[in-house]
Coordinates of C-alpha atoms in Angstrom, one line a residue:
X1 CA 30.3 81.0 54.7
X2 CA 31.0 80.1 58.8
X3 CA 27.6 77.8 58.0
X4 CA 29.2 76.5 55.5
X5 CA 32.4 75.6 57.2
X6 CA 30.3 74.3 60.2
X7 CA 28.5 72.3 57.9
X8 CA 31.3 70.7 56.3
X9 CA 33.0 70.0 59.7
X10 CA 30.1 68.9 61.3
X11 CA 30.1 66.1 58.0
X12 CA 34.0 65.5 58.6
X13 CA 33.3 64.6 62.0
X14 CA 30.8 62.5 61.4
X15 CA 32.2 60.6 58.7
X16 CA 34.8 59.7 61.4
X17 CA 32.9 59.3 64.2
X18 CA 31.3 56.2 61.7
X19 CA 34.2 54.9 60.6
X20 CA 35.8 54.5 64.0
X21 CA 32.4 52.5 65.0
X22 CA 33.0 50.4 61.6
X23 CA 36.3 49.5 62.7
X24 CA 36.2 48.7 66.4
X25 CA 36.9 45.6 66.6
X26 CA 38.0 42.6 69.9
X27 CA 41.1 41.2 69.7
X28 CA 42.6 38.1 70.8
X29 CA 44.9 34.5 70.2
X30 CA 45.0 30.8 71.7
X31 CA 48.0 28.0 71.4
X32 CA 46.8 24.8 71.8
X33 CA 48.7 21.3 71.0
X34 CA 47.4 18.3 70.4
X35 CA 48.3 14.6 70.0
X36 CA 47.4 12.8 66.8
X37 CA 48.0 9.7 65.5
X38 CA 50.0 9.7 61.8
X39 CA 49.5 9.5 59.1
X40 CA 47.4 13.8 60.1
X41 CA 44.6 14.7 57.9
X42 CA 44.3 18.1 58.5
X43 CA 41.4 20.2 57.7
X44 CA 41.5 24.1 58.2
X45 CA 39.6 27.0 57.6
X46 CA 39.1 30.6 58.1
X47 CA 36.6 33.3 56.5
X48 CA 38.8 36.1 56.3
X49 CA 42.7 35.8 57.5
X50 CA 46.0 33.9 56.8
X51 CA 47.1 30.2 56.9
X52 CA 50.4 29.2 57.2
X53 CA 51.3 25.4 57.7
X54 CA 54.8 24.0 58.4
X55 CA 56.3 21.1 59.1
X56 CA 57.2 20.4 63.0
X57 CA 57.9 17.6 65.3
X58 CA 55.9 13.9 65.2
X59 CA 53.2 12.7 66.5
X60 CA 51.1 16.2 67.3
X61 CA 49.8 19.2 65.4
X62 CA 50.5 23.0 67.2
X63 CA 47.6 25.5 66.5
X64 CA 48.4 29.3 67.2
X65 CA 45.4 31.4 65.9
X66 CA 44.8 35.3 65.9
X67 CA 41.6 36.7 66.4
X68 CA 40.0 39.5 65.1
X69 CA 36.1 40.0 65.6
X70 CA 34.9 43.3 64.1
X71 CA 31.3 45.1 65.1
X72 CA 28.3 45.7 63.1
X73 CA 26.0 43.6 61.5
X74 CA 24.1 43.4 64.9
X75 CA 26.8 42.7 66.9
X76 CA 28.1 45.4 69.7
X77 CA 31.1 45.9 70.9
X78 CA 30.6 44.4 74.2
X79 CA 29.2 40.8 72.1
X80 CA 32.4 41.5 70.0
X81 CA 34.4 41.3 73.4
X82 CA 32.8 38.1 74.2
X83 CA 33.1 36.0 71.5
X84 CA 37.0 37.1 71.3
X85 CA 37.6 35.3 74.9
X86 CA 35.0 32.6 74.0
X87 CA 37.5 31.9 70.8
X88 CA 40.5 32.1 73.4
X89 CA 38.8 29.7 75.9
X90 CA 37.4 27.0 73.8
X91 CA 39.1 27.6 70.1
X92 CA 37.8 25.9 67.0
X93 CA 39.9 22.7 67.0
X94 CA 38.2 19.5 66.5
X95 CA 40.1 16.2 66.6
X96 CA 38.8 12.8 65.4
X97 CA 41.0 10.2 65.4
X98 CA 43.9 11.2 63.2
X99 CA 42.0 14.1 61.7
X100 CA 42.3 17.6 62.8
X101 CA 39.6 20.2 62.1
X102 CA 40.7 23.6 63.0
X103 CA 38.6 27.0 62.3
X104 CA 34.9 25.4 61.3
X105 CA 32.6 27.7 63.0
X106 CA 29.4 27.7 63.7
X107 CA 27.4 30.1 61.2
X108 CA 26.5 32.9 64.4
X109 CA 30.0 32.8 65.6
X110 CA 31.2 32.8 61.5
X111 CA 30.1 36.7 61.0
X112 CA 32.5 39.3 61.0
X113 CA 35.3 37.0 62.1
X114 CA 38.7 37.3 61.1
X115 CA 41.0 34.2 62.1
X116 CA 44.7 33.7 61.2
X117 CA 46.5 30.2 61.8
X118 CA 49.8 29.1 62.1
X119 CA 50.5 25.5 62.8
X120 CA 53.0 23.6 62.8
X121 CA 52.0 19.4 62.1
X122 CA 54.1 16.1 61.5
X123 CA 55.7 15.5 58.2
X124 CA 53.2 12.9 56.8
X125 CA 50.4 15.3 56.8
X126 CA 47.6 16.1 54.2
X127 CA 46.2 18.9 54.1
X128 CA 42.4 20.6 53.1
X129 CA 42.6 25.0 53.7
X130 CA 40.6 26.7 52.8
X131 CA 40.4 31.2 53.3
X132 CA 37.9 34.0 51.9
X133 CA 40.4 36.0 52.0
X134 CA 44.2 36.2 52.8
X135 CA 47.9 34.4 51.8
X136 CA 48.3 30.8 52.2
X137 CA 52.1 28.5 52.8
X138 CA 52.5 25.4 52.7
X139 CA 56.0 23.7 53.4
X140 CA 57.8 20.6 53.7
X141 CA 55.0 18.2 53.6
X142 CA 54.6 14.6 52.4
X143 CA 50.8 14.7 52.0
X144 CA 48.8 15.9 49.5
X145 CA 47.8 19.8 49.5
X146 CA 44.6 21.3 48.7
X147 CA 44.7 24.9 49.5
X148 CA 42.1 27.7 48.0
X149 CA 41.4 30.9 48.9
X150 CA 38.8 33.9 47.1
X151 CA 42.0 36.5 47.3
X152 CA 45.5 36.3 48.2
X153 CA 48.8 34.8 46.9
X154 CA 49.8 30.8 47.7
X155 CA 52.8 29.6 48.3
X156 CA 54.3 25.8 48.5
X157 CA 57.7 24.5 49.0
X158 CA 58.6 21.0 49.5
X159 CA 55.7 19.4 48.8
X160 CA 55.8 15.5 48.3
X161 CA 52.1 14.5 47.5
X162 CA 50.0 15.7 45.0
X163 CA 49.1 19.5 44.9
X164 CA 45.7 21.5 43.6
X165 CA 45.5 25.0 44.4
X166 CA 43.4 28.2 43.2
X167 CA 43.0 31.9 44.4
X168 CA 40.6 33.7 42.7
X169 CA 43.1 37.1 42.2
X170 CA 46.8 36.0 43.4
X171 CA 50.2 34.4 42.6
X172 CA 51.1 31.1 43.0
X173 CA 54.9 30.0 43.5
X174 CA 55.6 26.8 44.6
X175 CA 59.2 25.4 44.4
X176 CA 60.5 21.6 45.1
X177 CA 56.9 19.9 44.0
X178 CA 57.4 16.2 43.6
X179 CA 53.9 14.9 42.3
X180 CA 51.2 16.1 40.1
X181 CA 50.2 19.8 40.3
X182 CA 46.7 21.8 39.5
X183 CA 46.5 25.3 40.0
X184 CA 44.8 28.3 39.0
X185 CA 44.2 32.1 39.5
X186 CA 41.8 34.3 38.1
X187 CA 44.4 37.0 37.8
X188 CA 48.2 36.5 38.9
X189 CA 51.6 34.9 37.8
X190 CA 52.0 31.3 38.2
X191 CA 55.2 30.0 39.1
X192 CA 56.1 26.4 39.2
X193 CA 59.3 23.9 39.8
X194 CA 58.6 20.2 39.9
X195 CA 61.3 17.8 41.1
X196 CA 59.5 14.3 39.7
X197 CA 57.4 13.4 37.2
X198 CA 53.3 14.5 37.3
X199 CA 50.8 16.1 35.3
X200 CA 50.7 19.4 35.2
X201 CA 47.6 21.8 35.0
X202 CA 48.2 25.6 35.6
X203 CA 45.8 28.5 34.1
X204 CA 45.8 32.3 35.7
X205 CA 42.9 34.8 33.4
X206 CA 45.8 37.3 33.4
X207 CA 49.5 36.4 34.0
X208 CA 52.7 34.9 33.5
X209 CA 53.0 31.2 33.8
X210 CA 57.0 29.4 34.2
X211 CA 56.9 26.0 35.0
X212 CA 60.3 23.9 35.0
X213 CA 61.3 20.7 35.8
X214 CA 58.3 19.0 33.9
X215 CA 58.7 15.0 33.2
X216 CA 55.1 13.8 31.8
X217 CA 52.1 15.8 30.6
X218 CA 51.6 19.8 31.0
X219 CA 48.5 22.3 30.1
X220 CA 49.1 25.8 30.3
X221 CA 46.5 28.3 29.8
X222 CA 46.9 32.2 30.4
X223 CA 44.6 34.8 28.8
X224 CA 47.4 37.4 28.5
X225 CA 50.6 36.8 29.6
X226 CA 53.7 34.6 28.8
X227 CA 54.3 30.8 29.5
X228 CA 57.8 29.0 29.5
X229 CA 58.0 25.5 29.9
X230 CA 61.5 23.5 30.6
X231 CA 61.1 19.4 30.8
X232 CA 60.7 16.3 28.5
X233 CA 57.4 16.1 27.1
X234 CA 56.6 12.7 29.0
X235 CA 52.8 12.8 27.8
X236 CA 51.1 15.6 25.6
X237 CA 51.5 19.2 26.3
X238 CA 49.1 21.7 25.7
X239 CA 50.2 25.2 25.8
X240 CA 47.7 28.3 24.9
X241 CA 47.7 32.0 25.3
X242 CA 45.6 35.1 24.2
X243 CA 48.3 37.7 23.7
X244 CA 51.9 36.7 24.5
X245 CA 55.0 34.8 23.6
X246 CA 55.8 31.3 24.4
X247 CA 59.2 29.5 25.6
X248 CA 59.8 25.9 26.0
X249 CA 62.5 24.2 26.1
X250 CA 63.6 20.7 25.5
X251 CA 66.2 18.4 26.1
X252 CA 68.4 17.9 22.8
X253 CA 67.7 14.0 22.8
X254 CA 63.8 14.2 23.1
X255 CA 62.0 12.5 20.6
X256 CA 58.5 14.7 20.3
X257 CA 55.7 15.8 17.8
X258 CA 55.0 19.5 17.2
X259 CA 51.9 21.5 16.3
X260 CA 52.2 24.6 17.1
X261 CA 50.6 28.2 15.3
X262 CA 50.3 31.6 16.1
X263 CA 48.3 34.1 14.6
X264 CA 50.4 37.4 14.8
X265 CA 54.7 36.7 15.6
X266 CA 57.4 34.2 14.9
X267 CA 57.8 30.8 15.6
X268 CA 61.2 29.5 15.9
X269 CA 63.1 25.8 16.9
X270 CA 66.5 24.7 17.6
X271 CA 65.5 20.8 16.5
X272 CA 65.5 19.5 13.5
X273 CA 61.7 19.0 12.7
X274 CA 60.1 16.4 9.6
X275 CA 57.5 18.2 8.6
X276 CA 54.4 17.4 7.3
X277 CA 51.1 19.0 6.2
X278 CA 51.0 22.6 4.5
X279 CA 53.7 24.8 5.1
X280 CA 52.3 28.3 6.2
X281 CA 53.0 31.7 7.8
X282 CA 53.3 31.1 11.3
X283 CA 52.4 27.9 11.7
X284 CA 55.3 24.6 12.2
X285 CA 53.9 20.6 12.4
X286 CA 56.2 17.8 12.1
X287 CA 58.0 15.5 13.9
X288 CA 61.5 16.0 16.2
X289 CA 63.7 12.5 16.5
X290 CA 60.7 10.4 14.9
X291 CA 57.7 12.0 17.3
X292 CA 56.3 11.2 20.4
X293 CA 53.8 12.9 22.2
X294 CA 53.0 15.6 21.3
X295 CA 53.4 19.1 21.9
X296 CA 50.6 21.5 21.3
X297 CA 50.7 25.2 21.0
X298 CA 48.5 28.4 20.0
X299 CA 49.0 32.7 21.0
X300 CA 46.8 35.0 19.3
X301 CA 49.7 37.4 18.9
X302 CA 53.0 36.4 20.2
X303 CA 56.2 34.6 19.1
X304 CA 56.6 30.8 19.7
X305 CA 60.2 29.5 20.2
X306 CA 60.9 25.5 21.2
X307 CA 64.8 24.7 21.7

C-alpha cells in the first residue's frame, strides 16, 4: 500500500512538475505611435491573442501590444526571455506610406507567440485583422472592416464602410452598421442593426440570427436556431433554417412578394396577401400591395410569421 501511495505521489508530482514547464512562459508590452498619412489602411495580425481597434485622434495610429511567448517546441526559457525584449525593442509595426502593418512575424519568431493589440487610429481608417484565436472590436470607423478570427466573439459598433466578418465558433454583435454586411460563424448568435441601406449576408451552423434596420437585400442562413428580420425588403430576401421559427417584420406600406413554407409549424401574416398557386398545409405565396421583391423563406420544423 505505502508503494502504492509513493507511486501515485511520485505521478502527482510529476504531472505538475510538467505542466509548470508547459506553462512557463516570458512576458512583456511596447507603445509605440506613429504618423500616417489619411486616408490609414491598417493591416493587423496576431496568431493567438485579442484585437481591439478604436477610433483616436488624426493623423497617427497608437499601437499598445501584450506579449506572451510560451516554451516548448524547442524553445527554452532563457530563448523565450529573449524574444519577449526583442518584441519590446523592435515590435512588429511596419509602415508604408499610409499603410500600417502591425503583428506580421516572421515564421521563427511566429511559434508559440501570443500577441494582444490595442490601437487606437484616425477615423477614416480601413481595416484587415486577422487572430487564431481570441475576441475582436471594432468601433467608430469610417472604413471598411474585415475582421476574422478561428475562435472568439466579434464585435463592431459604428461602423461607416462596408463590413465582412467570420469566427469559426463565436458571436457576432455589431450595432450602428451603415453599409453592406457579411458575416458568419460556425457556431454562435448573430446579432445585427444596420442604420442605411446594404446587402446583407449573415449565416452561424448553430445560432440565433436578429438583424434590424434592413433597407435592400438580406440572406439569412442558421442550421438550428431562430432568425428575425425588421426592414423593407429593398431587394430579395432569402431567409432559411434547419429547426427553428422565423420573425420578420415589415412596414405596413411595403409592397412585397411572398414564398414562404415550412415543413413542420404555422405560418402566419398580418398583410393582406393575393395569392396564387396551390393552396397547402404550411405553405403561403402571393403577393402583398401588388409584389415586389421578393421574400423567400423555408424551416424544416418551425413556425413562420411576417407582420
Amino acid at each position: 500500500m505505502r508503494w502504492e501511495l509513493r507511486l501515485l505521489a511520485a505521478g502527482v508530482l510529476s504531472t505538475f512538475s510538467f505542466t509548470c514547464a508547459l506553462a512557463q512562459q516570458a512576458t512583456g508590452s511596447f507603445d509605440r505611435t506613429v504618423t500616417v498619412a489619411e486616408p490609414v489602411a491598417l493591416d493587423v495580425t496576431t496568431g493567438s491573442g485579442s484585437i481591439t481597434i478604436t477610433r483616436g485622434a488624426g493623423g497617427q495610429v497608437v499601437v499598445h501590444g501584450s506579449i506572451r511567448v510560451h516554451t516548448g517546441s524547442g524553445r527554452s526559457a532563457a530563448e523565450a526571455e529573449a524574444l519577449a525584449r526583442s518584441l519590446e525593442m523592435d515590435p512588429p509595426i511596419e509602415v508604408v506610406g499610409s499603410t500600417v502593418r502591425v503583428g506580421h512575424l516572421e515564421e521563427e519568431d511566429r511559434r508559440n507567440v501570443s500577441i494582444t493589440y490595442d490601437i487606437s487610429v484616425p477615423a477614416a481608417t480601413s481595416v484587415v485583422s486577422r487572430t487564431g484565436s481570441g475576441d475582436q472590436s471594432v468601433s467608430e470607423l469610417s472604413g471598411s472592416v474585415d475582421a476574422r478570427t478561428g475562435s472568439g466573439e466579434i464585435i463592431l459598433a459604428g461602423i461607416e464602410g462596408a463590413v465582412e466578418v467570420s469566427t469559426g465558433s463565436g458571436d457576432i454583435n455589431a450595432e450602428r452598421i451603415a453599409g453592406a454586411f457579411n458575416g458568419s460563424t460556425g457556431s454562435g448568435s448573430i446579432t445585427l442593426a444596420q442604420t442605411a441601406s446594404g446587402a446583407v449576408a449573415v449565416a452561424t451552423g448553430s445560432g440565433n440570427v436578429s438583424v434590424t434596420g434592413v433597407q435592400g437585400a438580406a440572406r439569412a442562413r442558421t442550421g438550428s436556431g431562430r432568425i428575425a428580420i425588421d426592414g423593407v425588403p429593398g431587394g430579395p430576401w432569402d431567409v432559411e433554417t434547419g429547426s427553428g421559427s422565423v420573425h420578420l417584420r415589415v412596414p405596413a406600406d411595403a409592397a412585397f412578394s411572398l414564398d414562404v413554407r415550412t415543413s413542420s409549424g404555422s405560418v402566419e401574416t398580418s398583410h393582406a396577401v393575393t395569392m396564387a398557386g396551390t393552396i397547402a398545409r404550411g405553405t403561403l405565396r402571393g403577393d402583398v400591395r401588388g409584389g415586389g421583391s421578393l421574400v423567400h423563406v423555408r424551416t424544416g420544423s418551425g413556425s413562420i410569421r411576417v407582420e
